[in-house]
Amino acid sequence: MKRVKAIYPGSFDPPTNGHLDLIERGSKIFDELVVAVLGNPEKQPLFSVADRRKMLEAMTADYDNVTVDTFDGLMVEYAMRVGARAVLRGIRAISDYEYELQMALMNRKLQPGLETVFMMPAEKYSYLSSRLVREIAQLGGAIDCLVPPLVAQKLREKIDVAHRFSAGEERPAPEAVATPRVKASTTKTRKRKS
Ligand code: PNS
């Protein structure tokens, strides 16, 4: 029997409990599931593609048949490159349907051999979206029941840094943010070199 590989593409900015619910469902019906993070969305993401990938890798570590990858450009071309025969998408409410139908039909036009499979997350996640999670986090609301603990922590760190800078704190050099233990003198030297 043919093994079916599927991709679950999305922005995942940030990944939520709803995404994880769908990944779990997908992992049960597909032989292989690749969670594919879009690298170059039109809008400016809150998290870098590397951060989103790391969060998803941690969230899916217990699923043997789930991997995480990133992609740019047309989703159907990426799907063909990795040998996927299906695209998994979640539908939470009727309001998702129109957009998802349009995208699925356009993707079918572009690549007739690729099937879009829709799954519904648990009802308790039907009102959950990354956009709302970002908004609630930025306004200081409780996000712990909406995203996995690791994502909640990352969101708090991100929002905290943003608040400190908007309050007038000087923004450190990018390399000092990436490696917080770097010595100030090292940072200065690097800055002068560039
Ligand atoms: O989580 P999102 O933002 O709803 O995911 C949307 C996504 C990434 C699946 C969609 O925007 C996409 O596939 N983008 C890649 C570019 C592409 O193929 N566009 C044509 C879609 S018909």
mmCIF file of C-alpha atoms and ligand atoms in Angstrom:
data_model
loop_
_atom_site.group_PDB
_atom_site.id
_atom_site.type_symbol
_atom_site.label_atom_id
_atom_site.label_comp_id
_atom_site.label_asym_id
_atom_site.label_seq_id
_atom_site.Cartn_x
_atom_site.Cartn_y
_atom_site.Cartn_z
ATOM 1 C CA MET A 1 0.000 0.000 0.000
ATOM 2 C CA LYS A 2 1.200 3.522 -0.815
ATOM 3 C CA ARG A 3 2.471 5.593 2.065
ATOM 4 C CA VAL A 4 0.880 9.024 2.235
ATOM 5 C CA LYS A 5 3.002 12.023 3.071
ATOM 6 C CA ALA A 6 1.224 15.271 3.837
ATOM 7 C CA ILE A 7 2.311 18.798 4.587
ATOM 8 C CA TYR A 8 0.620 21.089 7.075
ATOM 9 C CA PRO A 9 1.577 24.573 5.836
ATOM 10 C CA GLY A 10 0.997 27.787 7.731
ATOM 11 C CA SER A 11 2.390 30.938 9.268
ATOM 12 C CA PHE A 12 2.362 29.577 12.864
ATOM 13 C CA ASP A 13 3.055 33.050 14.282
ATOM 14 C CA PRO A 14 2.937 31.760 16.972
ATOM 15 C CA PRO A 15 1.937 28.081 16.967
ATOM 16 C CA THR A 16 -1.109 27.509 19.204
ATOM 17 C CA ASN A 17 -2.855 24.626 20.962
ATOM 18 C CA GLY A 18 -5.215 24.561 17.980
ATOM 19 C CA HIS A 19 -2.296 23.894 15.618
ATOM 20 C CA LEU A 20 -1.051 21.144 17.927
ATOM 21 C CA ASP A 21 -4.510 19.573 18.016
ATOM 22 C CA LEU A 22 -4.530 19.454 14.225
ATOM 23 C CA ILE A 23 -0.990 18.069 14.060
ATOM 24 C CA GLU A 24 -2.025 15.259 16.402
ATOM 25 C CA ARG A 25 -5.077 14.454 14.278
ATOM 26 C CA GLY A 26 -3.013 14.602 11.075
ATOM 27 C CA SER A 27 -0.306 12.363 12.509
ATOM 28 C CA LYS A 28 -2.947 9.665 13.010
ATOM 29 C CA ILE A 29 -4.174 9.546 9.432
ATOM 30 C CA PHE A 30 -1.025 10.289 7.422
ATOM 31 C CA ASP A 31 2.087 8.120 7.367
ATOM 32 C CA GLU A 32 4.265 11.220 7.425
ATOM 33 C CA LEU A 33 3.336 14.788 8.264
ATOM 34 C CA VAL A 34 5.610 17.760 7.607
ATOM 35 C CA VAL A 35 4.672 20.940 9.437
ATOM 36 C CA ALA A 36 5.812 23.566 6.906
ATOM 37 C CA VAL A 37 6.417 27.095 8.169
ATOM 38 C CA LEU A 38 6.036 29.829 5.557
ATOM 39 C CA GLY A 39 9.242 31.851 5.548
ATOM 40 C CA ASN A 40 8.258 34.982 3.655
ATOM 41 C CA PRO A 41 4.690 35.984 4.442
ATOM 42 C CA GLU A 42 3.447 39.373 3.187
ATOM 43 C CA LYS A 43 2.937 40.630 6.712
ATOM 44 C CA GLN A 44 5.795 41.215 9.174
ATOM 45 C CA PRO A 45 5.758 38.233 11.569
ATOM 46 C CA LEU A 46 6.202 38.569 15.341
ATOM 47 C CA PHE A 47 8.553 35.580 15.456
ATOM 48 C CA SER A 48 11.373 34.809 13.039
ATOM 49 C CA VAL A 49 11.007 31.691 10.939
ATOM 50 C CA ALA A 50 13.821 30.086 12.971
ATOM 51 C CA ASP A 51 11.971 30.771 16.246
ATOM 52 C CA ARG A 52 8.701 29.386 14.870
ATOM 53 C CA ARG A 53 10.489 26.293 13.623
ATOM 54 C CA LYS A 54 12.161 25.723 17.018
ATOM 55 C CA MET A 55 8.861 26.096 18.882
ATOM 56 C CA LEU A 56 7.130 23.631 16.546
ATOM 57 C CA GLU A 57 10.004 21.161 16.801
ATOM 58 C CA ALA A 58 9.722 21.201 20.582
ATOM 59 C CA MET A 59 5.924 20.869 20.428
ATOM 60 C CA THR A 60 6.035 17.886 18.063
ATOM 61 C CA ALA A 61 9.049 16.055 19.527
ATOM 62 C CA ASP A 62 6.840 13.179 20.748
ATOM 63 C CA TYR A 63 5.337 12.410 17.319
ATOM 64 C CA ASP A 64 7.535 9.947 15.431
ATOM 65 C CA ASN A 65 6.001 10.654 12.025
ATOM 66 C CA VAL A 66 5.951 14.467 12.301
ATOM 67 C CA THR A 67 8.797 16.721 11.163
ATOM 68 C CA VAL A 68 9.102 20.488 10.854
ATOM 69 C CA ASP A 69 10.447 22.358 7.831
ATOM 70 C CA THR A 70 10.340 25.849 6.343
ATOM 71 C CA PHE A 71 9.475 26.940 2.833
ATOM 72 C CA ASP A 72 9.342 30.008 0.622
ATOM 73 C CA GLY A 73 7.446 30.570 -2.587
ATOM 74 C CA LEU A 74 4.551 28.527 -3.889
ATOM 75 C CA MET A 75 3.245 25.937 -1.458
ATOM 76 C CA VAL A 76 2.363 23.451 -4.230
ATOM 77 C CA GLU A 77 5.934 23.541 -5.531
ATOM 78 C CA TYR A 78 7.254 22.884 -2.047
ATOM 79 C CA ALA A 79 4.790 19.992 -1.660
ATOM 80 C CA MET A 80 6.031 18.431 -4.916
ATOM 81 C CA ARG A 81 9.672 18.886 -3.882
ATOM 82 C CA VAL A 82 9.171 16.919 -0.656
ATOM 83 C CA GLY A 83 6.972 14.263 -2.289
ATOM 84 C CA ALA A 84 3.740 15.140 -0.469
ATOM 85 C CA ARG A 85 0.399 13.991 -1.874
ATOM 86 C CA ALA A 86 -1.825 15.912 0.508
ATOM 87 C CA VAL A 87 -2.081 19.280 2.200
ATOM 88 C CA LEU A 88 -3.623 19.411 5.651
ATOM 89 C CA ARG A 89 -5.565 22.530 6.626
ATOM 90 C CA GLY A 90 -7.766 23.244 9.613
ATOM 91 C CA ILE A 91 -11.250 24.681 9.438
ATOM 92 C CA ARG A 92 -12.461 26.154 12.719
ATOM 93 C CA ALA A 93 -15.694 27.822 11.687
ATOM 94 C CA ILE A 94 -17.727 28.591 8.594
ATOM 95 C CA SER A 95 -15.836 31.892 8.328
ATOM 96 C CA ASP A 96 -12.651 29.959 7.444
ATOM 97 C CA TYR A 97 -14.407 28.060 4.696
ATOM 98 C CA GLU A 98 -14.510 30.662 1.925
ATOM 99 C CA TYR A 99 -10.805 31.474 2.082
ATOM 100 C CA GLU A 100 -9.805 27.831 2.460
ATOM 101 C CA LEU A 101 -12.013 26.725 -0.422
ATOM 102 C CA GLN A 102 -10.546 29.385 -2.688
ATOM 103 C CA MET A 103 -6.998 28.408 -1.721
ATOM 104 C CA ALA A 104 -7.664 24.662 -2.101
ATOM 105 C CA LEU A 105 -9.221 25.107 -5.546
ATOM 106 C CA MET A 106 -6.422 27.392 -6.705
ATOM 107 C CA ASN A 107 -3.822 24.932 -5.435
ATOM 108 C CA ARG A 108 -5.652 22.132 -7.272
ATOM 109 C CA LYS A 109 -5.536 24.225 -10.452
ATOM 110 C CA LEU A 110 -1.794 24.720 -9.985
ATOM 111 C CA GLN A 111 -1.115 21.083 -9.056
ATOM 112 C CA PRO A 112 -3.990 18.659 -9.770
ATOM 113 C CA GLY A 113 -2.196 15.730 -8.111
ATOM 114 C CA LEU A 114 -2.168 17.364 -4.699
ATOM 115 C CA GLU A 115 -5.248 16.923 -2.489
ATOM 116 C CA THR A 116 -6.228 19.341 0.279
ATOM 117 C CA VAL A 117 -7.607 17.559 3.338
ATOM 118 C CA PHE A 118 -9.565 19.617 5.871
ATOM 119 C CA MET A 119 -9.787 18.640 9.503
ATOM 120 C CA MET A 120 -11.594 20.332 12.361
ATOM 121 C CA PRO A 121 -9.774 21.012 15.609
ATOM 122 C CA ALA A 122 -11.504 20.287 18.923
ATOM 123 C CA GLU A 123 -14.434 22.662 19.581
ATOM 124 C CA LYS A 124 -12.544 24.258 22.463
ATOM 125 C CA TYR A 125 -10.074 25.646 19.912
ATOM 126 C CA SER A 126 -12.663 26.858 17.416
ATOM 127 C CA TYR A 127 -12.190 30.512 18.443
ATOM 128 C CA LEU A 128 -8.405 30.333 18.762
ATOM 129 C CA SER A 129 -6.114 32.066 16.286
ATOM 130 C CA SER A 130 -2.476 33.194 16.230
ATOM 131 C CA ARG A 131 -3.630 36.760 15.587
ATOM 132 C CA LEU A 132 -5.753 36.826 18.743
ATOM 133 C CA VAL A 133 -2.986 35.187 20.774
ATOM 134 C CA ARG A 134 -0.548 37.917 19.634
ATOM 135 C CA GLU A 135 -3.050 40.639 20.466
ATOM 136 C CA ILE A 136 -3.887 39.236 23.918
ATOM 137 C CA ALA A 137 -0.188 38.750 24.735
ATOM 138 C CA GLN A 138 0.670 42.286 23.623
ATOM 139 C CA LEU A 139 -2.100 43.683 25.841
ATOM 140 C CA GLY A 140 -0.973 41.653 28.859
ATOM 141 C CA GLY A 141 -3.811 39.088 28.888
ATOM 142 C CA ALA A 142 -3.554 35.446 29.938
ATOM 143 C CA ILE A 143 -2.338 33.190 27.144
ATOM 144 C CA ASP A 144 -1.385 30.068 29.097
ATOM 145 C CA CYS A 145 -4.466 28.090 28.119
ATOM 146 C CA LEU A 146 -4.129 29.078 24.443
ATOM 147 C CA VAL A 147 -0.575 28.026 23.603
ATOM 148 C CA PRO A 148 1.904 25.409 24.872
ATOM 149 C CA PRO A 149 4.025 26.560 27.889
ATOM 150 C CA LEU A 150 7.157 27.037 25.748
ATOM 151 C CA VAL A 151 5.294 29.345 23.348
ATOM 152 C CA ALA A 152 3.761 31.312 26.247
ATOM 153 C CA GLN A 153 7.259 31.829 27.641
ATOM 154 C CA LYS A 154 8.618 32.972 24.264
ATOM 155 C CA LEU A 155 5.696 35.364 23.850
ATOM 156 C CA ARG A 156 6.289 36.874 27.282
ATOM 157 C CA GLU A 157 9.990 37.363 26.489
ATOM 158 C CA LYS A 158 9.174 38.960 23.142
ATOM 159 C CA ILE A 159 6.543 41.319 24.570
ATOM 160 C CA ASP A 160 8.759 42.204 27.544
ATOM 161 C CA VAL A 161 11.627 43.197 25.226
ATOM 162 C CA ALA A 162 9.252 45.234 23.035
ATOM 163 C CA HIS A 163 7.868 47.068 26.102
ATOM 164 C CA ARG A 164 11.325 47.874 27.423
ATOM 165 C CA PHE A 165 12.373 49.414 24.121
ATOM 166 C CA SER A 166 9.150 51.373 23.720
ATOM 167 C CA ALA A 167 9.797 52.740 27.239
ATOM 168 C CA GLY A 168 13.037 54.270 25.956
ATOM 169 C CA GLU A 169 15.646 51.633 26.810
ATOM 170 C CA GLU A 170 18.512 51.551 24.351
ATOM 171 C CA ARG A 171 18.250 48.655 21.934
ATOM 172 C CA PRO A 172 21.310 46.351 22.186
ATOM 173 C CA ALA A 173 23.317 45.299 19.159
ATOM 174 C CA PRO A 174 21.672 42.312 17.401
ATOM 175 C CA GLU A 175 24.536 39.993 18.345
ATOM 176 C CA ALA A 176 24.058 40.876 22.029
ATOM 177 C CA VAL A 177 20.396 39.829 21.787
ATOM 178 C CA ALA A 178 21.219 36.565 20.037
ATOM 179 C CA THR A 179 23.850 35.611 22.636
ATOM 180 C CA PRO A 180 22.915 37.409 25.861
ATOM 181 C CA ARG A 181 26.080 36.321 27.657
ATOM 182 C CA VAL A 182 28.351 38.133 25.189
ATOM 183 C CA LYS A 183 30.617 40.665 26.924
ATOM 184 C CA ALA A 184 29.943 44.356 26.279
ATOM 185 C CA SER A 185 33.521 44.896 25.105
ATOM 186 C CA THR A 186 33.199 42.085 22.546
ATOM 187 C CA THR A 187 29.999 43.646 21.270
ATOM 188 C CA LYS A 188 31.640 47.025 20.836
ATOM 189 C CA THR A 189 34.559 45.562 18.928
ATOM 190 C CA ARG A 190 32.232 43.706 16.572
ATOM 191 C CA LYS A 191 30.165 46.846 15.964
ATOM 192 C CA ARG A 192 33.208 48.904 14.993
ATOM 193 C CA LYS A 193 34.353 46.263 12.544
ATOM 194 C CA SER A 194 31.104 46.275 10.582
HETATM 195 O O1 PNS B 1 -1.459 30.026 8.596
HETATM 196 P P1 PNS B 1 -1.894 30.736 7.350
HETATM 197 O O2 PNS B 1 -1.305 32.130 7.318
HETATM 198 O O3 PNS B 1 -3.378 30.727 7.155
HETATM 199 O O4 PNS B 1 -1.251 29.913 6.116
HETATM 200 C C1 PNS B 1 -1.435 30.345 4.783
HETATM 201 C C2 PNS B 1 -0.506 29.574 3.824
HETATM 202 C C3 PNS B 1 0.941 29.658 4.300
HETATM 203 C C4 PNS B 1 -0.909 28.127 3.769
HETATM 204 C C5 PNS B 1 -0.649 30.210 2.415
HETATM 205 O O5 PNS B 1 -0.522 31.591 2.508
HETATM 206 C C6 PNS B 1 0.364 29.677 1.423
HETATM 207 O O6 PNS B 1 0.295 28.551 1.006
HETATM 208 N N1 PNS B 1 1.356 30.526 1.065
HETATM 209 C C7 PNS B 1 2.438 30.165 0.172
HETATM 210 C C8 PNS B 1 2.308 30.905 -1.160
HETATM 211 C C9 PNS B 1 1.294 30.229 -2.071
HETATM 212 O O7 PNS B 1 1.422 29.096 -2.432
HETATM 213 N N2 PNS B 1 0.262 31.010 -2.436
HETATM 214 C C10 PNS B 1 -0.823 30.546 -3.284
HETATM 215 C C11 PNS B 1 -1.997 30.053 -2.449
HETATM 216 S S1 PNS B 1 -3.346 29.548 -3.462
#
